[in-house]
Structures are given as C-alpha cells and as structure tokens.
Amino acid sequence: MGFSVLVASALCTFLLPLLLFLAAVKLWDLYCVSSRDPSCPLPLPPGTMGLPFFGETLQLVLQRRKFLQMKRRKYGFIYKTHLFGRPTVRVMGAENVRHILLGEHRLVSVQWPASVRTILGSGCLSNLHNGQHKHRKKVIMRAFSRDALQHYVPVIQEEPRQASPDGEQQLVEAFEEMIRNLFSLPIDVPFSGLYRGLRARNIIHAKIEENIRAKMARKEPEGGYKDALQLLMEYTQGNGEQLNMQELKESATELLFGGHETTASAATSLIAFLGLHHEVLQKVRKELQVKGLLCSSNQEKQLDMEVLEQLKYTGCVIKETLRLSPPVPGGFRIALKTLELNGYQIPKGWNVIYSICDTHDVADLFTNKEEFNPDRFMSPSPEDSSRFSFIPFGGGLRSCVGKEFAKVLLKIFTVELARSCDWQLLNGPPTMKTGPIVYPVDNLPTKFIGFSGQI
C-alpha cells in the first residue's frame, strides 16, 4: 500500500507536470500553425515555434550565431520560428531578400521588435512609415552629403590619433547597457532587460537634451556646417512649429546607435582581419605610398574626399570585412498581406527577418567564401552584378542613411591605422558574437607597436 502511494505521489509530482508541459507545447504549436492563411494553398515554411509565449527568443539571446547556423543547416533558406513575442519567418539568399526589400510598403513594412520600438521610441526614423519616413530621411541625408562628409574628414581623422576616452564613462556605460537590452522580451518589470534598457536610455536622453539646449543657445553651428542633430532641430521648428524635444532625443539616440555601434564593430573586424593577414595590410600600405599618404608627417598628402575616393584597394578591404563580418545581422519587417516566397506562404501579420550575414554566407557569387580576399571586389565589382548578394547596409527604401559616412569613417580609420602602427592579436583569430551588433567574444586583446614606415 505504501509503495503504491509513493508511486502515485511520484507520478503527480513529476509526470503530470511534464505531461501538462508537453500538452501546452503541442497546443502552442497548433495555435501558431493555425494562423496560416487558408486561402493560400502553399504550406508554412519548415521550422519550430519553441516554448509557449517565449517561443525561441531565449535560445536566440543565449546562443545567437550558433542558434542561427543550426537553423539554417536544418531548414534551409526560409524557415518559421517565434521570436520576441511574434510568429516569424527568417529569410536569406539574394532572390528571397530582393523580394522582401523591394516589397516595402507593398508587401511588407518595417516593424522592429516591441523592445526596440519602446527603447528607441516611435519618433525615430526606423519606426516611421510612408511620407513621414521619406521626409525625415531626406532631412537626415543632408547631413551625409558629399559636402558634409568633407567637413567631417578632419574631425574623424583626429579620433584614432587621440585614441583616448573623453571622460564620459557614465554615458558610455549607459549606452552599452541600452544596446545589450535593445532586443529583449517585451516585459517592463524591475530588473528585466527592457527595464534596464529604458533606464539606460533615459540617461542618454538627458545628455542629448543638454546638448540640444546648448545648440539652441549657440544659434549658429560650430565650424560653419550643420550636423544631423542641427538639421533635425531645424526640421522640427519648420513652419513655426513648437520644438519637439522628445522626437529629437529619439532621433539622436537612433543615430548614435546606428552610427557608433555599427562602425565600431566594423573597425574592430578590420583590426582582426588585417592583423591576421599581414600581406593584405602591406598591399594597403603600398596603395597609400603610391598616393603619397605614407610619407613623413610633414610631407604626407592631406586626406579629403577626393583622395579617399582614389583608395580603391582600401575600399575593397572594407567591403570584404563587411562581407565576412557585417555589423548588423539583418532587418525586421511585417507582412502587410500573405506573401508567397520560395514555395511557402508567409501569413499576413507575421514578422519577417531578412538575414544579411546568412545571405553573404550562401551567395553563389563568391568563391572560397570563408577566405579573406579583398581582391574579389576589384573590377568588376560583384555587388554590381548581383546587388542583393552583398547587402551590409540593407537595401531598397530602407537602406542605411549613413552608409557613405560609414565608408568614409572606415577608410580614414584604415589609413591612420596602416600608416601609424603594426599590431598582433594576442588570442589569435577571434570568435565573433552577436549581441545585437557583431563583436569578438574576447574583446580582441591586441598589442600595438609603432610602424617603421618600411614596406
């Protein structure tokens, strides 16, 4: 009798909760699959939907690239999953991505996860649509015109030379905390990722507001040119409208995220690849020498847009870096109507993630894909013949507004690095992680030594 009670107790304690859990998972999967569009004869893409409510978000957050690589190997170029509270289809491959990127406003519309929209705010460019997006993008693009970039060159050039923090440690920590929690479950409770991200965001907003008020008091911009923030300030005051401080803070925060984190990631990858491939670094230096950029400091040619545009091989090094290690892994959309893609349906209302890193990995255009070979981007340029095989800045109407600025910054960074020092990666080839921007797991410990000038 006692043994029977013990068995029954064990069944109630362990087996019943397990059965309830498995039943919940099955019901969850059926619920997700039932949202397919019955009017479309095509099936849903293959894949799994994960745990109830959480979906597969936890696996993605914890495993990142490993999780995505496993999914690609198992399900191919298009598969279903459940991320950040919504059913999602992940898409890769030039043709599939082309269909998504060129379908903006017609088939899909941008919609980042709820945590991103909450932290960055509804007033930033990535969360605007149609006419609002078009007008705001036009305003911001003025800050990245060729003339504006020319003004930025000497300012950018000083940054790698100084290579020292500016003392704003609290702001740096807040920014890193915000980025870490940008993609999190949409649960705003104490100590949750969203809660920590919002607290960090508020610190950044306070500093930006201080900067805005200083610009307002100064009236005329320093240096005789207007930066993106100044242009946005003028935009919000147009036609006698009241200055919208919250919208300005959100837009400036987005520009900080898009302009700082992505270029910092690419610059780190440049150090890694050039540190591992000294022959490529030597070819960069040879190009600099031919252009008069590798002389003694009092003889070397000044950098400007015209000179930078002549550095073709250096530009190819940057492209190859962005091919192998794109800072942003992909982009988010929502299906405006049920789509047919590659033999599957994507139901209306489902999220669509187009993958940049996977699309680069599977592109037939590139041979020896894992090899770091900048020469592959010498004439003819591969992205000209298949532009959706190489999409480090996205594409279509939502392509990155600051892509020309990023190219200029990375070229200047490469030039300053190549002509001032040699370096050694202390831990060898780094393991890369996505969180949400790509960066080395070990933070790339590196030993720098002065460059002798001999090549």
CSV table of C-alpha atoms in Angstrom, one decimal:
chain,number,residue,atom,x,y,z
A,1,MET,CA,0.0,0.0,0.0
A,2,GLY,CA,2.8,2.4,0.9
A,3,PHE,CA,4.6,1.7,-2.3
A,4,SER,CA,1.5,2.4,-4.4
A,5,VAL,CA,1.1,5.7,-2.6
A,6,LEU,CA,4.7,6.5,-3.3
A,7,VAL,CA,4.4,5.7,-7.0
A,8,ALA,CA,1.2,7.8,-7.2
A,9,SER,CA,2.9,10.7,-5.5
A,10,ALA,CA,5.9,10.5,-7.8
A,11,LEU,CA,3.5,10.5,-10.8
A,12,CYS,CA,1.7,13.5,-9.6
A,13,THR,CA,4.9,15.3,-8.7
A,14,PHE,CA,6.9,14.6,-11.9
A,15,LEU,CA,4.9,13.0,-14.6
A,16,LEU,CA,1.7,15.2,-14.5
A,17,PRO,CA,3.6,18.5,-14.8
A,18,LEU,CA,5.7,17.0,-17.6
A,19,LEU,CA,2.5,15.9,-19.5
A,20,LEU,CA,0.9,19.3,-18.9
A,21,PHE,CA,4.0,21.0,-20.3
A,22,LEU,CA,4.2,18.8,-23.4
A,23,ALA,CA,0.5,19.4,-24.0
A,24,ALA,CA,1.0,23.1,-23.7
A,25,VAL,CA,3.8,23.0,-26.2
A,26,LYS,CA,1.7,21.0,-28.6
A,27,LEU,CA,-1.2,23.4,-28.3
A,28,TRP,CA,1.2,26.3,-28.7
A,29,ASP,CA,2.5,24.8,-31.9
A,30,LEU,CA,-1.0,24.1,-33.2
A,31,TYR,CA,-2.1,27.7,-32.3
A,32,CYS,CA,0.9,29.1,-34.3
A,33,VAL,CA,0.3,26.9,-37.3
A,34,SER,CA,-3.5,27.7,-37.3
A,35,SER,CA,-2.6,31.3,-38.1
A,36,ARG,CA,-1.7,30.2,-41.7
A,37,ASP,CA,-3.8,31.8,-44.4
A,38,PRO,CA,-6.3,29.1,-45.5
A,39,SER,CA,-7.0,31.0,-48.8
A,40,CYS,CA,-3.3,30.3,-49.8
A,41,PRO,CA,-2.6,26.7,-50.9
A,42,LEU,CA,1.1,26.9,-50.0
A,43,PRO,CA,2.3,25.5,-46.7
A,44,LEU,CA,4.1,27.4,-44.0
A,45,PRO,CA,7.9,27.2,-44.1
A,46,PRO,CA,9.5,24.4,-42.1
A,47,GLY,CA,10.7,25.1,-38.5
A,48,THR,CA,9.7,25.1,-34.9
A,49,MET,CA,7.9,27.6,-32.7
A,50,GLY,CA,9.6,26.9,-29.4
A,51,LEU,CA,8.0,27.3,-25.9
A,52,PRO,CA,4.6,28.9,-25.2
A,53,PHE,CA,4.9,32.7,-25.2
A,54,PHE,CA,8.7,32.7,-25.1
A,55,GLY,CA,9.0,31.0,-28.5
A,56,GLU,CA,12.7,30.6,-29.4
A,57,THR,CA,13.7,34.0,-28.1
A,58,LEU,CA,15.7,32.6,-25.2
A,59,GLN,CA,17.7,30.3,-27.4
A,60,LEU,CA,18.4,33.2,-29.8
A,61,VAL,CA,19.5,35.5,-27.0
A,62,LEU,CA,21.7,32.9,-25.3
A,63,GLN,CA,23.2,31.2,-28.4
A,64,ARG,CA,22.9,33.9,-31.1
A,65,ARG,CA,25.0,32.9,-34.1
A,66,LYS,CA,25.2,29.2,-33.1
A,67,PHE,CA,21.4,29.1,-33.0
A,68,LEU,CA,21.0,30.7,-36.4
A,69,GLN,CA,23.6,28.5,-38.0
A,70,MET,CA,21.9,25.4,-36.6
A,71,LYS,CA,18.5,26.6,-38.0
A,72,ARG,CA,20.0,27.3,-41.5
A,73,ARG,CA,21.6,23.9,-41.7
A,74,LYS,CA,18.4,22.1,-40.6
A,75,TYR,CA,15.7,24.2,-42.5
A,76,GLY,CA,17.4,26.0,-45.4
A,77,PHE,CA,16.9,29.5,-46.7
A,78,ILE,CA,13.5,30.1,-45.3
A,79,TYR,CA,12.0,28.8,-42.0
A,80,LYS,CA,9.4,29.7,-39.4
A,81,THR,CA,10.1,30.4,-35.7
A,82,HIS,CA,8.7,32.5,-32.9
A,83,LEU,CA,10.8,35.5,-31.7
A,84,PHE,CA,10.2,38.5,-29.4
A,85,GLY,CA,6.6,37.6,-28.9
A,86,ARG,CA,5.6,37.1,-32.5
A,87,PRO,CA,5.5,34.3,-35.2
A,88,THR,CA,8.4,35.0,-37.5
A,89,VAL,CA,9.8,33.8,-40.8
A,90,ARG,CA,13.5,34.1,-41.3
A,91,VAL,CA,14.7,34.6,-44.9
A,92,MET,CA,18.1,34.5,-46.6
A,93,GLY,CA,19.5,34.3,-50.1
A,94,ALA,CA,19.8,37.0,-52.7
A,95,GLU,CA,16.5,36.3,-54.5
A,96,ASN,CA,14.4,35.9,-51.4
A,97,VAL,CA,15.9,39.0,-49.8
A,98,ARG,CA,15.4,41.0,-53.0
A,99,HIS,CA,11.7,40.1,-52.9
A,100,ILE,CA,11.4,41.4,-49.3
A,101,LEU,CA,13.5,44.6,-49.7
A,102,LEU,CA,11.8,45.7,-52.9
A,103,GLY,CA,8.4,45.0,-51.4
A,104,GLU,CA,8.5,47.8,-48.9
A,105,HIS,CA,5.0,49.5,-48.4
A,106,ARG,CA,3.5,47.0,-50.9
A,107,LEU,CA,4.2,43.5,-49.4
A,108,VAL,CA,6.0,44.3,-46.1
A,109,SER,CA,6.6,47.2,-43.8
A,110,VAL,CA,9.3,47.8,-41.3
A,111,GLN,CA,8.5,46.7,-37.8
A,112,TRP,CA,11.2,46.1,-35.2
A,113,PRO,CA,10.5,44.0,-32.1
A,114,ALA,CA,8.5,45.7,-29.4
A,115,SER,CA,11.5,46.2,-27.1
A,116,VAL,CA,13.4,48.1,-29.9
A,117,ARG,CA,10.4,50.3,-30.6
A,118,THR,CA,9.9,51.0,-26.9
A,119,ILE,CA,13.6,51.9,-26.2
A,120,LEU,CA,14.3,53.8,-29.4
A,121,GLY,CA,10.9,55.4,-29.5
A,122,SER,CA,8.2,56.0,-32.1
A,123,GLY,CA,9.7,59.2,-33.4
A,124,CYS,CA,12.9,57.7,-34.8
A,125,LEU,CA,13.5,57.1,-38.5
A,126,SER,CA,13.3,53.3,-38.3
A,127,ASN,CA,9.8,53.4,-36.8
A,128,LEU,CA,8.3,56.0,-39.3
A,129,HIS,CA,6.4,55.0,-42.4
A,130,ASN,CA,5.4,56.3,-45.8
A,131,GLY,CA,5.5,60.1,-46.2
A,132,GLN,CA,6.9,60.7,-42.7
A,133,HIS,CA,9.8,58.3,-43.3
A,134,LYS,CA,10.5,59.7,-46.7
A,135,HIS,CA,10.6,63.3,-45.5
A,136,ARG,CA,12.7,62.6,-42.4
A,137,LYS,CA,15.2,60.5,-44.4
A,138,LYS,CA,15.6,63.4,-46.9
A,139,VAL,CA,16.4,65.8,-44.0
A,140,ILE,CA,18.9,63.4,-42.4
A,141,MET,CA,20.6,62.6,-45.8
A,142,ARG,CA,21.6,66.3,-46.0
A,143,ALA,CA,24.0,65.6,-43.0
A,144,PHE,CA,25.6,62.8,-45.1
A,145,SER,CA,26.0,64.7,-48.4
A,146,ARG,CA,29.5,64.8,-50.0
A,147,ASP,CA,30.0,68.4,-48.9
A,148,ALA,CA,29.0,67.5,-45.3
A,149,LEU,CA,31.3,64.4,-45.4
A,150,GLN,CA,34.2,66.7,-46.5
A,151,HIS,CA,33.7,68.7,-43.3
A,152,TYR,CA,33.7,65.6,-41.2
A,153,VAL,CA,37.1,64.2,-42.6
A,154,PRO,CA,39.5,66.2,-40.3
A,155,VAL,CA,37.3,65.6,-37.3
A,156,ILE,CA,37.2,61.8,-37.9
A,157,GLN,CA,40.9,61.8,-38.6
A,158,GLU,CA,41.7,63.1,-35.1
A,159,GLU,CA,39.7,60.3,-33.3
A,160,PRO,CA,42.1,57.3,-34.0
A,161,ARG,CA,45.1,59.6,-33.4
A,162,GLN,CA,43.9,60.5,-29.9
A,163,ALA,CA,42.7,57.0,-29.0
A,164,SER,CA,41.7,58.1,-25.5
A,165,PRO,CA,38.3,58.2,-23.7
A,166,ASP,CA,36.7,61.5,-23.2
A,167,GLY,CA,35.8,61.0,-19.5
A,168,GLU,CA,32.1,60.4,-20.1
A,169,GLN,CA,32.3,57.0,-18.5
A,170,GLN,CA,28.7,57.0,-17.2
A,171,LEU,CA,27.4,57.8,-20.7
A,172,VAL,CA,29.5,55.0,-22.2
A,173,GLU,CA,28.2,52.5,-19.7
A,174,ALA,CA,24.6,53.6,-20.2
A,175,PHE,CA,25.0,53.3,-24.0
A,176,GLU,CA,26.4,49.8,-23.7
A,177,GLU,CA,23.6,48.8,-21.3
A,178,MET,CA,21.0,50.1,-23.7
A,179,ILE,CA,22.4,48.2,-26.6
A,180,ARG,CA,22.7,45.0,-24.6
A,181,ASN,CA,19.0,45.1,-23.8
A,182,LEU,CA,17.7,46.5,-27.1
A,183,PHE,CA,16.4,43.1,-28.2
A,184,SER,CA,14.7,41.6,-25.1
A,185,LEU,CA,11.3,40.2,-24.2
A,186,PRO,CA,8.6,43.0,-24.1
A,187,ILE,CA,8.2,42.8,-20.3
A,188,ASP,CA,8.8,46.0,-18.4
A,189,VAL,CA,9.3,44.9,-14.8
A,190,PRO,CA,12.1,45.7,-12.4
A,191,PHE,CA,15.4,44.0,-13.4
A,192,SER,CA,14.1,42.8,-16.8
A,193,GLY,CA,16.1,43.5,-19.9
A,194,LEU,CA,13.5,46.1,-21.2
A,195,TYR,CA,13.5,47.8,-17.8
A,196,ARG,CA,17.3,48.1,-17.7
A,197,GLY,CA,17.4,49.3,-21.3
A,198,LEU,CA,14.9,52.0,-20.6
A,199,ARG,CA,16.8,53.2,-17.6
A,200,ALA,CA,20.0,53.4,-19.6
A,201,ARG,CA,18.1,55.2,-22.4
A,202,ASN,CA,16.9,57.9,-20.0
A,203,ILE,CA,20.5,58.7,-19.0
A,204,ILE,CA,21.4,59.1,-22.7
A,205,HIS,CA,18.3,61.2,-23.4
A,206,ALA,CA,19.2,63.6,-20.5
A,207,LYS,CA,22.7,64.1,-22.1
A,208,ILE,CA,21.2,64.6,-25.5
A,209,GLU,CA,18.7,67.2,-24.2
A,210,GLU,CA,21.6,69.1,-22.6
A,211,ASN,CA,23.4,69.1,-26.0
A,212,ILE,CA,20.3,70.3,-27.8
A,213,ARG,CA,19.8,73.2,-25.4
A,214,ALA,CA,23.4,74.2,-25.8
A,215,LYS,CA,22.9,74.2,-29.6
A,216,MET,CA,19.8,76.3,-29.3
A,217,ALA,CA,21.6,78.8,-27.2
A,218,ARG,CA,24.5,79.0,-29.6
A,219,LYS,CA,22.2,79.6,-32.6
A,220,GLU,CA,25.0,79.2,-35.2
A,221,PRO,CA,26.7,75.8,-35.6
A,222,GLU,CA,30.3,75.4,-34.8
A,223,GLY,CA,32.7,75.0,-37.7
A,224,GLY,CA,30.3,76.6,-40.2
A,225,TYR,CA,28.4,73.4,-41.1
A,226,LYS,CA,25.3,71.7,-39.7
A,227,ASP,CA,25.4,68.2,-38.3
A,228,ALA,CA,22.5,65.8,-38.3
A,229,LEU,CA,21.2,67.0,-35.0
A,230,GLN,CA,21.2,70.6,-36.1
A,231,LEU,CA,19.3,69.7,-39.3
A,232,LEU,CA,16.7,67.8,-37.3
A,233,MET,CA,16.3,70.7,-34.9
A,234,GLU,CA,15.5,73.0,-37.9
A,235,TYR,CA,13.1,70.4,-39.3
A,236,THR,CA,11.1,70.3,-36.1
A,237,GLN,CA,10.9,74.1,-35.9
A,238,GLY,CA,9.7,74.4,-39.5
A,239,ASN,CA,6.6,76.4,-40.2
A,240,GLY,CA,6.6,77.9,-36.8
A,241,GLU,CA,6.0,74.6,-35.0
A,242,GLN,CA,7.0,74.1,-31.4
A,243,LEU,CA,10.3,72.2,-30.9
A,244,ASN,CA,9.5,68.6,-30.2
A,245,MET,CA,12.2,67.7,-27.7
A,246,GLN,CA,11.2,64.0,-27.3
A,247,GLU,CA,11.3,63.4,-31.1
A,248,LEU,CA,14.7,65.0,-31.3
A,249,LYS,CA,16.1,62.9,-28.4
A,250,GLU,CA,14.7,59.7,-30.0
A,251,SER,CA,16.2,60.5,-33.4
A,252,ALA,CA,19.6,61.4,-31.9
A,253,THR,CA,19.7,58.2,-29.9
A,254,GLU,CA,18.9,56.2,-33.1
A,255,LEU,CA,21.7,58.0,-34.9
A,256,LEU,CA,24.1,57.2,-32.1
A,257,PHE,CA,23.1,53.5,-32.2
A,258,GLY,CA,23.3,53.3,-36.0
A,259,GLY,CA,26.4,55.4,-36.3
A,260,HIS,CA,28.6,54.4,-33.4
A,261,GLU,CA,27.9,50.7,-32.7
A,262,THR,CA,28.0,49.6,-36.4
A,263,THR,CA,31.2,51.4,-37.3
A,264,ALA,CA,32.9,50.3,-34.0
A,265,SER,CA,32.0,46.7,-34.9
A,266,ALA,CA,33.4,47.1,-38.5
A,267,ALA,CA,36.5,48.8,-37.2
A,268,THR,CA,37.1,46.0,-34.7
A,269,SER,CA,36.7,43.4,-37.5
A,270,LEU,CA,39.2,45.4,-39.7
A,271,ILE,CA,41.8,45.2,-37.0
A,272,ALA,CA,41.2,41.5,-36.7
A,273,PHE,CA,41.4,40.7,-40.4
A,274,LEU,CA,44.4,42.9,-41.1
A,275,GLY,CA,46.1,41.5,-38.0
A,276,LEU,CA,45.6,38.0,-39.4
A,277,HIS,CA,46.5,38.9,-43.0
A,278,HIS,CA,49.7,40.9,-43.0
A,279,GLU,CA,50.0,40.6,-46.8
A,280,VAL,CA,46.7,42.5,-47.1
A,281,LEU,CA,48.0,45.2,-44.8
A,282,GLN,CA,51.1,45.5,-46.9
A,283,LYS,CA,49.0,46.0,-50.0
A,284,VAL,CA,47.1,48.7,-48.3
A,285,ARG,CA,50.3,50.4,-47.4
A,286,LYS,CA,51.6,50.1,-51.0
A,287,GLU,CA,48.4,51.9,-52.2
A,288,LEU,CA,48.9,54.6,-49.6
A,289,GLN,CA,52.6,55.0,-50.7
A,290,VAL,CA,51.6,55.4,-54.3
A,291,LYS,CA,49.0,58.1,-53.3
A,292,GLY,CA,51.6,60.0,-51.2
A,293,LEU,CA,49.9,59.0,-47.9
A,294,LEU,CA,52.8,57.0,-46.4
A,295,CYS,CA,55.4,59.8,-46.2
A,296,SER,CA,56.8,61.5,-43.1
A,297,SER,CA,54.2,63.6,-41.3
A,298,ASN,CA,55.3,66.9,-42.8
A,299,GLN,CA,55.2,65.6,-46.4
A,300,GLU,CA,52.1,63.4,-46.5
A,301,LYS,CA,49.1,64.4,-48.5
A,302,GLN,CA,46.1,65.7,-46.6
A,303,LEU,CA,43.1,63.5,-46.5
A,304,ASP,CA,40.0,64.7,-48.3
A,305,MET,CA,37.1,63.2,-50.1
A,306,GLU,CA,38.9,63.2,-53.5
A,307,VAL,CA,41.9,61.4,-52.0
A,308,LEU,CA,39.8,58.9,-50.1
A,309,GLU,CA,37.8,58.0,-53.3
A,310,GLN,CA,41.1,57.1,-55.0
A,311,LEU,CA,41.9,54.4,-52.4
A,312,LYS,CA,40.3,51.5,-54.4
A,313,TYR,CA,42.1,48.6,-52.7
A,314,THR,CA,41.5,50.0,-49.3
A,315,GLY,CA,37.8,50.3,-50.2
A,316,CYS,CA,37.9,46.6,-51.2
A,317,VAL,CA,39.4,45.6,-47.8
A,318,ILE,CA,36.4,47.4,-46.1
A,319,LYS,CA,33.9,45.6,-48.4
A,320,GLU,CA,35.5,42.2,-47.7
A,321,THR,CA,35.4,42.9,-44.0
A,322,LEU,CA,31.7,43.8,-44.2
A,323,ARG,CA,31.0,40.7,-46.3
A,324,LEU,CA,32.5,38.3,-43.7
A,325,SER,CA,31.5,40.2,-40.6
A,326,PRO,CA,28.5,42.6,-41.3
A,327,PRO,CA,27.9,44.6,-38.1
A,328,VAL,CA,24.1,44.3,-38.4
A,329,PRO,CA,22.9,40.7,-38.8
A,330,GLY,CA,19.6,41.5,-40.5
A,331,GLY,CA,16.4,43.6,-40.6
A,332,PHE,CA,12.8,43.3,-39.4
A,333,ARG,CA,9.6,43.6,-41.5
A,334,ILE,CA,6.0,42.7,-41.0
A,335,ALA,CA,3.8,41.1,-43.8
A,336,LEU,CA,1.1,43.5,-44.9
A,337,LYS,CA,-0.6,40.6,-46.7
A,338,THR,CA,0.0,36.9,-47.2
A,339,LEU,CA,3.1,36.5,-49.3
A,340,GLU,CA,4.3,33.6,-51.5
A,341,LEU,CA,8.0,33.1,-51.2
A,342,ASN,CA,10.1,30.2,-52.5
A,343,GLY,CA,7.1,27.8,-52.4
A,344,TYR,CA,5.9,28.8,-49.0
A,345,GLN,CA,3.4,31.2,-47.6
A,346,ILE,CA,4.1,34.0,-45.1
A,347,PRO,CA,0.8,34.9,-43.5
A,348,LYS,CA,-0.4,38.5,-43.1
A,349,GLY,CA,0.8,39.9,-39.8
A,350,TRP,CA,3.8,37.6,-39.3
A,351,ASN,CA,7.2,39.1,-38.8
A,352,VAL,CA,9.8,38.7,-41.5
A,353,ILE,CA,13.5,38.8,-40.7
A,354,TYR,CA,15.9,39.1,-43.7
A,355,SER,CA,19.3,37.9,-42.8
A,356,ILE,CA,22.4,39.8,-44.0
A,357,CYS,CA,25.1,37.5,-42.6
A,358,ASP,CA,23.4,34.3,-43.9
A,359,THR,CA,22.8,35.9,-47.3
A,360,HIS,CA,26.5,36.7,-47.6
A,361,ASP,CA,27.4,33.2,-46.4
A,362,VAL,CA,25.3,31.4,-49.1
A,363,ALA,CA,25.9,33.8,-52.0
A,364,ASP,CA,26.9,31.8,-55.1
A,365,LEU,CA,28.6,34.9,-56.4
A,366,PHE,CA,31.5,34.5,-54.1
A,367,THR,CA,34.1,31.7,-54.4
A,368,ASN,CA,36.1,30.4,-51.4
A,369,LYS,CA,33.6,32.2,-49.2
A,370,GLU,CA,35.5,31.8,-45.9
A,371,GLU,CA,38.7,33.2,-47.3
A,372,PHE,CA,39.5,36.9,-46.6
A,373,ASN,CA,40.3,38.1,-50.1
A,374,PRO,CA,39.7,41.8,-50.8
A,375,ASP,CA,40.8,41.3,-54.5
A,376,ARG,CA,37.4,39.7,-55.1
A,377,PHE,CA,35.9,43.2,-55.0
A,378,MET,CA,38.3,44.6,-57.6
A,379,SER,CA,36.8,45.3,-61.0
A,380,PRO,CA,34.2,44.1,-61.9
A,381,SER,CA,32.5,44.7,-58.6
A,382,PRO,CA,30.5,41.7,-57.6
A,383,GLU,CA,27.7,43.7,-56.0
A,384,ASP,CA,27.0,45.4,-59.3
A,385,SER,CA,26.1,42.1,-61.0
A,386,SER,CA,24.0,40.8,-58.1
A,387,ARG,CA,23.4,43.6,-55.6
A,388,PHE,CA,21.4,41.5,-53.2
A,389,SER,CA,24.2,39.1,-52.6
A,390,PHE,CA,26.2,41.8,-50.8
A,391,ILE,CA,23.9,43.9,-48.5
A,392,PRO,CA,25.9,45.1,-45.5
A,393,PHE,CA,23.8,48.3,-45.4
A,394,GLY,CA,20.4,46.7,-46.3
A,395,GLY,CA,18.7,47.7,-49.4
A,396,GLY,CA,15.6,49.3,-51.0
A,397,LEU,CA,13.8,52.2,-49.5
A,398,ARG,CA,15.2,51.4,-46.0
A,399,SER,CA,18.9,51.2,-46.9
A,400,CYS,CA,21.2,52.7,-44.2
A,401,VAL,CA,21.1,56.5,-44.4
A,402,GLY,CA,24.7,56.8,-43.1
A,403,LYS,CA,26.3,54.2,-45.3
A,404,GLU,CA,28.5,56.8,-47.1
A,405,PHE,CA,29.6,58.2,-43.8
A,406,ALA,CA,30.4,54.7,-42.6
A,407,LYS,CA,32.6,54.1,-45.7
A,408,VAL,CA,34.5,57.4,-45.2
A,409,LEU,CA,35.0,56.8,-41.5
A,410,LEU,CA,36.3,53.2,-42.1
A,411,LYS,CA,38.6,54.4,-44.8
A,412,ILE,CA,40.1,57.1,-42.6
A,413,PHE,CA,40.4,54.6,-39.8
A,414,THR,CA,42.2,52.1,-42.0
A,415,VAL,CA,44.6,54.8,-43.4
A,416,GLU,CA,45.5,56.1,-39.9
A,417,LEU,CA,46.0,52.6,-38.6
A,418,ALA,CA,48.1,51.3,-41.5
A,419,ARG,CA,50.5,54.3,-41.5
A,420,SER,CA,51.0,54.6,-37.8
A,421,CYS,CA,51.4,51.1,-36.3
A,422,ASP,CA,51.7,47.3,-36.6
A,423,TRP,CA,49.7,45.0,-34.2
A,424,GLN,CA,49.4,41.5,-33.1
A,425,LEU,CA,46.2,39.7,-31.9
A,426,LEU,CA,47.1,38.2,-28.6
A,427,ASN,CA,44.5,35.5,-28.7
A,428,GLY,CA,44.7,34.7,-32.4
A,429,PRO,CA,41.6,34.5,-34.6
A,430,PRO,CA,38.6,35.8,-32.6
A,431,THR,CA,35.3,34.1,-32.1
A,432,MET,CA,32.5,36.5,-33.1
A,433,LYS,CA,29.3,37.0,-31.2
A,434,THR,CA,26.1,38.9,-31.9
A,435,GLY,CA,24.6,41.0,-29.2
A,436,PRO,CA,22.9,42.6,-31.2
A,437,ILE,CA,25.9,44.0,-33.1
A,438,VAL,CA,28.7,41.7,-34.1
A,439,TYR,CA,31.8,41.8,-31.8
A,440,PRO,CA,34.6,39.4,-30.6
A,441,VAL,CA,33.8,37.3,-27.6
A,442,ASP,CA,37.2,38.1,-26.0
A,443,ASN,CA,37.0,41.9,-26.9
A,444,LEU,CA,40.1,41.3,-29.2
A,445,PRO,CA,43.1,41.9,-26.9
A,446,THR,CA,45.8,43.4,-29.2
A,447,LYS,CA,49.3,44.6,-28.9
A,448,PHE,CA,50.1,47.7,-30.9
A,449,ILE,CA,53.7,48.8,-31.8
A,450,GLY,CA,54.9,51.8,-33.9
A,451,PHE,CA,55.2,51.4,-37.6
A,452,SER,CA,58.7,51.9,-39.0
A,453,GLY,CA,57.4,53.2,-42.4
A,454,GLN,CA,59.2,50.3,-44.3
A,455,ILE,CA,57.1,48.1,-46.6
